[in-house]
């Protein structure tokens, strides 16, 4: 059966399988499984990327926003903020967020995850002496659970707890104020 050009197959046991399942269970390895929608097709970020129109739109938006300048301003004088060119934070946001990604690739990934999952998370790496931000390390959106603990926002990441100040979080609109909602997940 085809759904929006996306092939859905049934196994010998009657289970639905998508293109992504044929890639060695990639969807299950990413710990993101959802049931079928009204039409019986899987509708989640992994399967949606198999639809050429979805991929093209998400990629176009992510590429466009990834190229926008990332500017840091000082808050020394709230009346006249000054652009900061030589801070470590400006370097992290605008040039090299971590050891293996350029700023463009980091922000492209950030916007793709926000558009598809509703949330993008990155762990903030700080200098031990100065507490300055020296890196941003992406975290799989499916691995993070935002929680309120003693009135403070925290993030459970694969069993460890991270404080709100240690996580860079970009979220879509949501219903609980802690995490965004995936547009694709809403339409399954």
PDB file of C-alpha atoms in Angstrom:
ATOM      1  CA  UNK A   1       0.000   0.000   0.000  1.00  0.00           C
ATOM      2  CA  UNK A   2       1.238   3.525  -0.708  1.00  0.00           C
ATOM      3  CA  UNK A   3       0.465   6.597   1.346  1.00  0.00           C
ATOM      4  CA  UNK A   4       1.599   9.965  -0.083  1.00  0.00           C
ATOM      5  CA  UNK A   5       4.187   8.126  -2.125  1.00  0.00           C
ATOM      6  CA  UNK A   6       5.433   6.306   0.972  1.00  0.00           C
ATOM      7  CA  UNK A   7       5.254   2.526   0.784  1.00  0.00           C
ATOM      8  CA  UNK A   8       3.801   0.601   3.704  1.00  0.00           C
ATOM      9  CA  UNK A   9       4.238  -3.169   3.692  1.00  0.00           C
ATOM     10  CA  UNK A  10       2.892  -5.922   5.888  1.00  0.00           C
ATOM     11  CA  UNK A  11       5.150  -8.695   7.130  1.00  0.00           C
ATOM     12  CA  UNK A  12       4.149 -12.355   7.122  1.00  0.00           C
ATOM     13  CA  UNK A  13       2.793 -11.826  10.661  1.00  0.00           C
ATOM     14  CA  UNK A  14       0.613  -8.930   9.495  1.00  0.00           C
ATOM     15  CA  UNK A  15       2.797  -6.242  11.093  1.00  0.00           C
ATOM     16  CA  UNK A  16       3.159  -2.946   9.198  1.00  0.00           C
ATOM     17  CA  UNK A  17       6.678  -2.121   7.993  1.00  0.00           C
ATOM     18  CA  UNK A  18       7.870   1.127   6.512  1.00  0.00           C
ATOM     19  CA  UNK A  19      10.901   2.020   4.426  1.00  0.00           C
ATOM     20  CA  UNK A  20      12.758   3.068   7.591  1.00  0.00           C
ATOM     21  CA  UNK A  21      12.136  -0.332   9.201  1.00  0.00           C
ATOM     22  CA  UNK A  22      13.979  -1.934   6.308  1.00  0.00           C
ATOM     23  CA  UNK A  23      17.078   0.040   7.304  1.00  0.00           C
ATOM     24  CA  UNK A  24      17.815  -2.354  10.143  1.00  0.00           C
ATOM     25  CA  UNK A  25      15.138  -1.089  12.501  1.00  0.00           C
ATOM     26  CA  UNK A  26      16.581   2.429  12.497  1.00  0.00           C
ATOM     27  CA  UNK A  27      13.352   3.906  13.865  1.00  0.00           C
ATOM     28  CA  UNK A  28      13.290   1.495  16.795  1.00  0.00           C
ATOM     29  CA  UNK A  29      16.972   2.104  17.529  1.00  0.00           C
ATOM     30  CA  UNK A  30      16.168   5.775  17.878  1.00  0.00           C
ATOM     31  CA  UNK A  31      13.552   4.874  20.542  1.00  0.00           C
ATOM     32  CA  UNK A  32      10.750   6.653  18.706  1.00  0.00           C
ATOM     33  CA  UNK A  33       7.807   4.432  17.922  1.00  0.00           C
ATOM     34  CA  UNK A  34       4.268   5.571  17.297  1.00  0.00           C
ATOM     35  CA  UNK A  35       1.211   3.709  16.173  1.00  0.00           C
ATOM     36  CA  UNK A  36      -0.438   4.151  12.834  1.00  0.00           C
ATOM     37  CA  UNK A  37      -2.672   7.067  11.944  1.00  0.00           C
ATOM     38  CA  UNK A  38      -6.254   6.967  10.718  1.00  0.00           C
ATOM     39  CA  UNK A  39      -5.126   5.668   7.321  1.00  0.00           C
ATOM     40  CA  UNK A  40      -3.029   2.920   8.895  1.00  0.00           C
ATOM     41  CA  UNK A  41       0.303   4.504   7.921  1.00  0.00           C
ATOM     42  CA  UNK A  42       3.021   5.334  10.379  1.00  0.00           C
ATOM     43  CA  UNK A  43       3.293   9.093  10.845  1.00  0.00           C
ATOM     44  CA  UNK A  44       6.366  10.116  12.797  1.00  0.00           C
ATOM     45  CA  UNK A  45       9.418  12.214  12.008  1.00  0.00           C
ATOM     46  CA  UNK A  46      11.366   9.244  10.633  1.00  0.00           C
ATOM     47  CA  UNK A  47       8.641   8.116   8.267  1.00  0.00           C
ATOM     48  CA  UNK A  48       7.709  11.682   7.314  1.00  0.00           C
ATOM     49  CA  UNK A  49      11.233  12.315   6.046  1.00  0.00           C
ATOM     50  CA  UNK A  50      10.560   9.555   3.509  1.00  0.00           C
ATOM     51  CA  UNK A  51       7.936  11.774   1.898  1.00  0.00           C
ATOM     52  CA  UNK A  52       9.808  13.964  -0.608  1.00  0.00           C
ATOM     53  CA  UNK A  53       7.625  17.026   0.011  1.00  0.00           C
ATOM     54  CA  UNK A  54       8.176  16.872   3.793  1.00  0.00           C
ATOM     55  CA  UNK A  55      11.915  16.387   3.400  1.00  0.00           C
ATOM     56  CA  UNK A  56      12.184  19.262   0.900  1.00  0.00           C
ATOM     57  CA  UNK A  57      10.223  21.675   3.107  1.00  0.00           C
ATOM     58  CA  UNK A  58      12.035  20.808   6.333  1.00  0.00           C
ATOM     59  CA  UNK A  59      15.428  20.929   4.620  1.00  0.00           C
ATOM     60  CA  UNK A  60      14.666  24.281   2.945  1.00  0.00           C
ATOM     61  CA  UNK A  61      13.563  25.891   6.216  1.00  0.00           C
ATOM     62  CA  UNK A  62      16.501  24.428   8.172  1.00  0.00           C
ATOM     63  CA  UNK A  63      19.059  25.508   5.537  1.00  0.00           C
ATOM     64  CA  UNK A  64      17.622  29.021   5.406  1.00  0.00           C
ATOM     65  CA  UNK A  65      17.600  29.530   9.163  1.00  0.00           C
ATOM     66  CA  UNK A  66      21.035  27.906   9.604  1.00  0.00           C
ATOM     67  CA  UNK A  67      22.595  30.638   7.483  1.00  0.00           C
ATOM     68  CA  UNK A  68      21.210  33.500   9.586  1.00  0.00           C
ATOM     69  CA  UNK A  69      23.836  35.342  11.651  1.00  0.00           C
ATOM     70  CA  UNK A  70      24.117  34.422  15.336  1.00  0.00           C
ATOM     71  CA  UNK A  71      24.801  37.670  17.167  1.00  0.00           C
ATOM     72  CA  UNK A  72      25.777  38.139  20.820  1.00  0.00           C
ATOM     73  CA  UNK A  73      25.100  41.424  22.622  1.00  0.00           C
ATOM     74  CA  UNK A  74      26.421  42.578  25.992  1.00  0.00           C
ATOM     75  CA  UNK A  75      23.872  43.446  28.641  1.00  0.00           C
ATOM     76  CA  UNK A  76      26.126  45.930  30.455  1.00  0.00           C
ATOM     77  CA  UNK A  77      23.869  48.808  29.403  1.00  0.00           C
ATOM     78  CA  UNK A  78      20.271  47.699  28.701  1.00  0.00           C
ATOM     79  CA  UNK A  79      19.575  51.060  27.044  1.00  0.00           C
ATOM     80  CA  UNK A  80      22.339  50.575  24.453  1.00  0.00           C
ATOM     81  CA  UNK A  81      23.279  46.941  23.894  1.00  0.00           C
ATOM     82  CA  UNK A  82      26.627  46.517  22.174  1.00  0.00           C
ATOM     83  CA  UNK A  83      27.502  43.701  19.792  1.00  0.00           C
ATOM     84  CA  UNK A  84      30.217  41.426  21.171  1.00  0.00           C
ATOM     85  CA  UNK A  85      32.642  40.119  18.579  1.00  0.00           C
ATOM     86  CA  UNK A  86      35.405  38.484  20.571  1.00  0.00           C
ATOM     87  CA  UNK A  87      33.647  36.415  23.238  1.00  0.00           C
ATOM     88  CA  UNK A  88      33.834  32.633  23.466  1.00  0.00           C
ATOM     89  CA  UNK A  89      30.042  32.491  23.281  1.00  0.00           C
ATOM     90  CA  UNK A  90      30.054  34.399  19.985  1.00  0.00           C
ATOM     91  CA  UNK A  91      32.596  31.896  18.641  1.00  0.00           C
ATOM     92  CA  UNK A  92      30.524  28.910  19.819  1.00  0.00           C
ATOM     93  CA  UNK A  93      27.254  30.211  18.360  1.00  0.00           C
ATOM     94  CA  UNK A  94      28.625  31.648  15.141  1.00  0.00           C
ATOM     95  CA  UNK A  95      31.598  29.511  14.159  1.00  0.00           C
ATOM     96  CA  UNK A  96      32.290  26.272  16.041  1.00  0.00           C
ATOM     97  CA  UNK A  97      29.669  24.936  18.507  1.00  0.00           C
ATOM     98  CA  UNK A  98      31.691  21.769  19.148  1.00  0.00           C
ATOM     99  CA  UNK A  99      34.702  19.827  17.913  1.00  0.00           C
ATOM    100  CA  UNK A 100      32.907  18.040  15.074  1.00  0.00           C
ATOM    101  CA  UNK A 101      30.374  20.526  13.703  1.00  0.00           C
ATOM    102  CA  UNK A 102      30.499  23.876  11.991  1.00  0.00           C
ATOM    103  CA  UNK A 103      27.930  26.457  13.034  1.00  0.00           C
ATOM    104  CA  UNK A 104      25.977  25.832   9.823  1.00  0.00           C
ATOM    105  CA  UNK A 105      25.697  22.072  10.435  1.00  0.00           C
ATOM    106  CA  UNK A 106      24.806  22.565  14.102  1.00  0.00           C
ATOM    107  CA  UNK A 107      22.019  25.053  13.330  1.00  0.00           C
ATOM    108  CA  UNK A 108      20.737  22.989  10.388  1.00  0.00           C
ATOM    109  CA  UNK A 109      20.393  20.014  12.723  1.00  0.00           C
ATOM    110  CA  UNK A 110      18.823  22.198  15.419  1.00  0.00           C
ATOM    111  CA  UNK A 111      16.120  23.503  13.118  1.00  0.00           C
ATOM    112  CA  UNK A 112      15.415  20.091  11.559  1.00  0.00           C
ATOM    113  CA  UNK A 113      14.904  18.540  14.993  1.00  0.00           C
ATOM    114  CA  UNK A 114      12.736  21.423  16.146  1.00  0.00           C
ATOM    115  CA  UNK A 115      10.577  21.167  13.035  1.00  0.00           C
ATOM    116  CA  UNK A 116      10.271  17.364  13.154  1.00  0.00           C
ATOM    117  CA  UNK A 117      10.263  16.540  16.884  1.00  0.00           C
ATOM    118  CA  UNK A 118       9.146  19.876  18.309  1.00  0.00           C
ATOM    119  CA  UNK A 119      12.324  20.209  20.379  1.00  0.00           C
ATOM    120  CA  UNK A 120      16.067  20.577  19.956  1.00  0.00           C
ATOM    121  CA  UNK A 121      18.390  19.962  22.888  1.00  0.00           C
ATOM    122  CA  UNK A 122      22.119  20.497  23.302  1.00  0.00           C
ATOM    123  CA  UNK A 123      24.216  20.023  26.407  1.00  0.00           C
ATOM    124  CA  UNK A 124      26.182  23.143  27.326  1.00  0.00           C
ATOM    125  CA  UNK A 125      29.905  22.583  27.888  1.00  0.00           C
ATOM    126  CA  UNK A 126      31.518  25.150  30.196  1.00  0.00           C
ATOM    127  CA  UNK A 127      35.089  26.116  31.044  1.00  0.00           C
ATOM    128  CA  UNK A 128      35.772  24.731  34.538  1.00  0.00           C
ATOM    129  CA  UNK A 129      37.666  27.863  35.623  1.00  0.00           C
ATOM    130  CA  UNK A 130      35.606  30.697  34.131  1.00  0.00           C
ATOM    131  CA  UNK A 131      32.178  29.019  33.696  1.00  0.00           C
ATOM    132  CA  UNK A 132      32.056  30.430  30.141  1.00  0.00           C
ATOM    133  CA  UNK A 133      30.222  28.464  27.469  1.00  0.00           C
ATOM    134  CA  UNK A 134      32.798  26.677  25.301  1.00  0.00           C
ATOM    135  CA  UNK A 135      30.639  24.146  23.467  1.00  0.00           C
ATOM    136  CA  UNK A 136      27.174  22.916  22.578  1.00  0.00           C
ATOM    137  CA  UNK A 137      26.690  19.164  22.105  1.00  0.00           C
ATOM    138  CA  UNK A 138      23.460  18.006  20.419  1.00  0.00           C
ATOM    139  CA  UNK A 139      21.330  15.458  22.264  1.00  0.00           C
ATOM    140  CA  UNK A 140      18.806  13.218  20.515  1.00  0.00           C
ATOM    141  CA  UNK A 141      15.403  14.773  21.143  1.00  0.00           C
ATOM    142  CA  UNK A 142      13.907  11.356  21.874  1.00  0.00           C
ATOM    143  CA  UNK A 143      16.453  10.800  24.689  1.00  0.00           C
ATOM    144  CA  UNK A 144      15.351  13.833  26.706  1.00  0.00           C
ATOM    145  CA  UNK A 145      12.470  14.184  29.164  1.00  0.00           C
ATOM    146  CA  UNK A 146      11.987  17.660  30.663  1.00  0.00           C
ATOM    147  CA  UNK A 147      10.698  17.539  34.254  1.00  0.00           C
ATOM    148  CA  UNK A 148       9.916  19.867  37.139  1.00  0.00           C
ATOM    149  CA  UNK A 149      11.875  18.883  40.238  1.00  0.00           C
ATOM    150  CA  UNK A 150      11.294  20.987  43.364  1.00  0.00           C
ATOM    151  CA  UNK A 151       9.927  23.789  41.171  1.00  0.00           C
ATOM    152  CA  UNK A 152      12.973  23.817  38.880  1.00  0.00           C
ATOM    153  CA  UNK A 153      13.117  22.656  35.288  1.00  0.00           C
ATOM    154  CA  UNK A 154      15.470  19.732  34.779  1.00  0.00           C
ATOM    155  CA  UNK A 155      16.162  17.339  31.937  1.00  0.00           C
ATOM    156  CA  UNK A 156      16.420  13.560  32.234  1.00  0.00           C
ATOM    157  CA  UNK A 157      18.871  12.434  29.539  1.00  0.00           C
ATOM    158  CA  UNK A 158      19.414   8.670  29.304  1.00  0.00           C
ATOM    159  CA  UNK A 159      19.148   8.296  33.083  1.00  0.00           C
ATOM    160  CA  UNK A 160      21.200  11.373  34.075  1.00  0.00           C
ATOM    161  CA  UNK A 161      19.683  14.604  35.314  1.00  0.00           C
ATOM    162  CA  UNK A 162      20.837  17.919  33.850  1.00  0.00           C
ATOM    163  CA  UNK A 163      19.945  21.324  35.288  1.00  0.00           C
ATOM    164  CA  UNK A 164      18.117  23.857  33.135  1.00  0.00           C
ATOM    165  CA  UNK A 165      21.246  26.040  32.930  1.00  0.00           C
ATOM    166  CA  UNK A 166      23.185  23.116  31.413  1.00  0.00           C
ATOM    167  CA  UNK A 167      20.802  22.507  28.492  1.00  0.00           C
ATOM    168  CA  UNK A 168      20.235  24.668  25.417  1.00  0.00           C
ATOM    169  CA  UNK A 169      16.595  24.001  24.451  1.00  0.00           C
ATOM    170  CA  UNK A 170      14.728  25.308  21.408  1.00  0.00           C
ATOM    171  CA  UNK A 171      11.093  24.276  21.481  1.00  0.00           C
ATOM    172  CA  UNK A 172       8.031  24.577  19.327  1.00  0.00           C
ATOM    173  CA  UNK A 173       4.779  25.666  20.968  1.00  0.00           C
ATOM    174  CA  UNK A 174       3.540  23.037  23.392  1.00  0.00           C
ATOM    175  CA  UNK A 175       0.886  22.387  25.980  1.00  0.00           C
ATOM    176  CA  UNK A 176       2.823  22.081  29.240  1.00  0.00           C
ATOM    177  CA  UNK A 177       5.506  24.773  29.033  1.00  0.00           C
ATOM    178  CA  UNK A 178       8.263  22.175  29.394  1.00  0.00           C
ATOM    179  CA  UNK A 179       8.507  20.793  25.874  1.00  0.00           C
ATOM    180  CA  UNK A 180       7.286  21.529  22.381  1.00  0.00           C
ATOM    181  CA  UNK A 181       4.960  19.387  20.310  1.00  0.00           C
ATOM    182  CA  UNK A 182       5.892  17.813  17.004  1.00  0.00           C
ATOM    183  CA  UNK A 183       3.672  19.008  14.175  1.00  0.00           C
ATOM    184  CA  UNK A 184       4.017  15.604  12.538  1.00  0.00           C
ATOM    185  CA  UNK A 185       3.207  13.826  15.795  1.00  0.00           C
ATOM    186  CA  UNK A 186       0.026  15.881  16.064  1.00  0.00           C
ATOM    187  CA  UNK A 187      -1.082  14.643  12.637  1.00  0.00           C
ATOM    188  CA  UNK A 188      -0.633  10.938  13.173  1.00  0.00           C
TER     189      UNK A 188
END
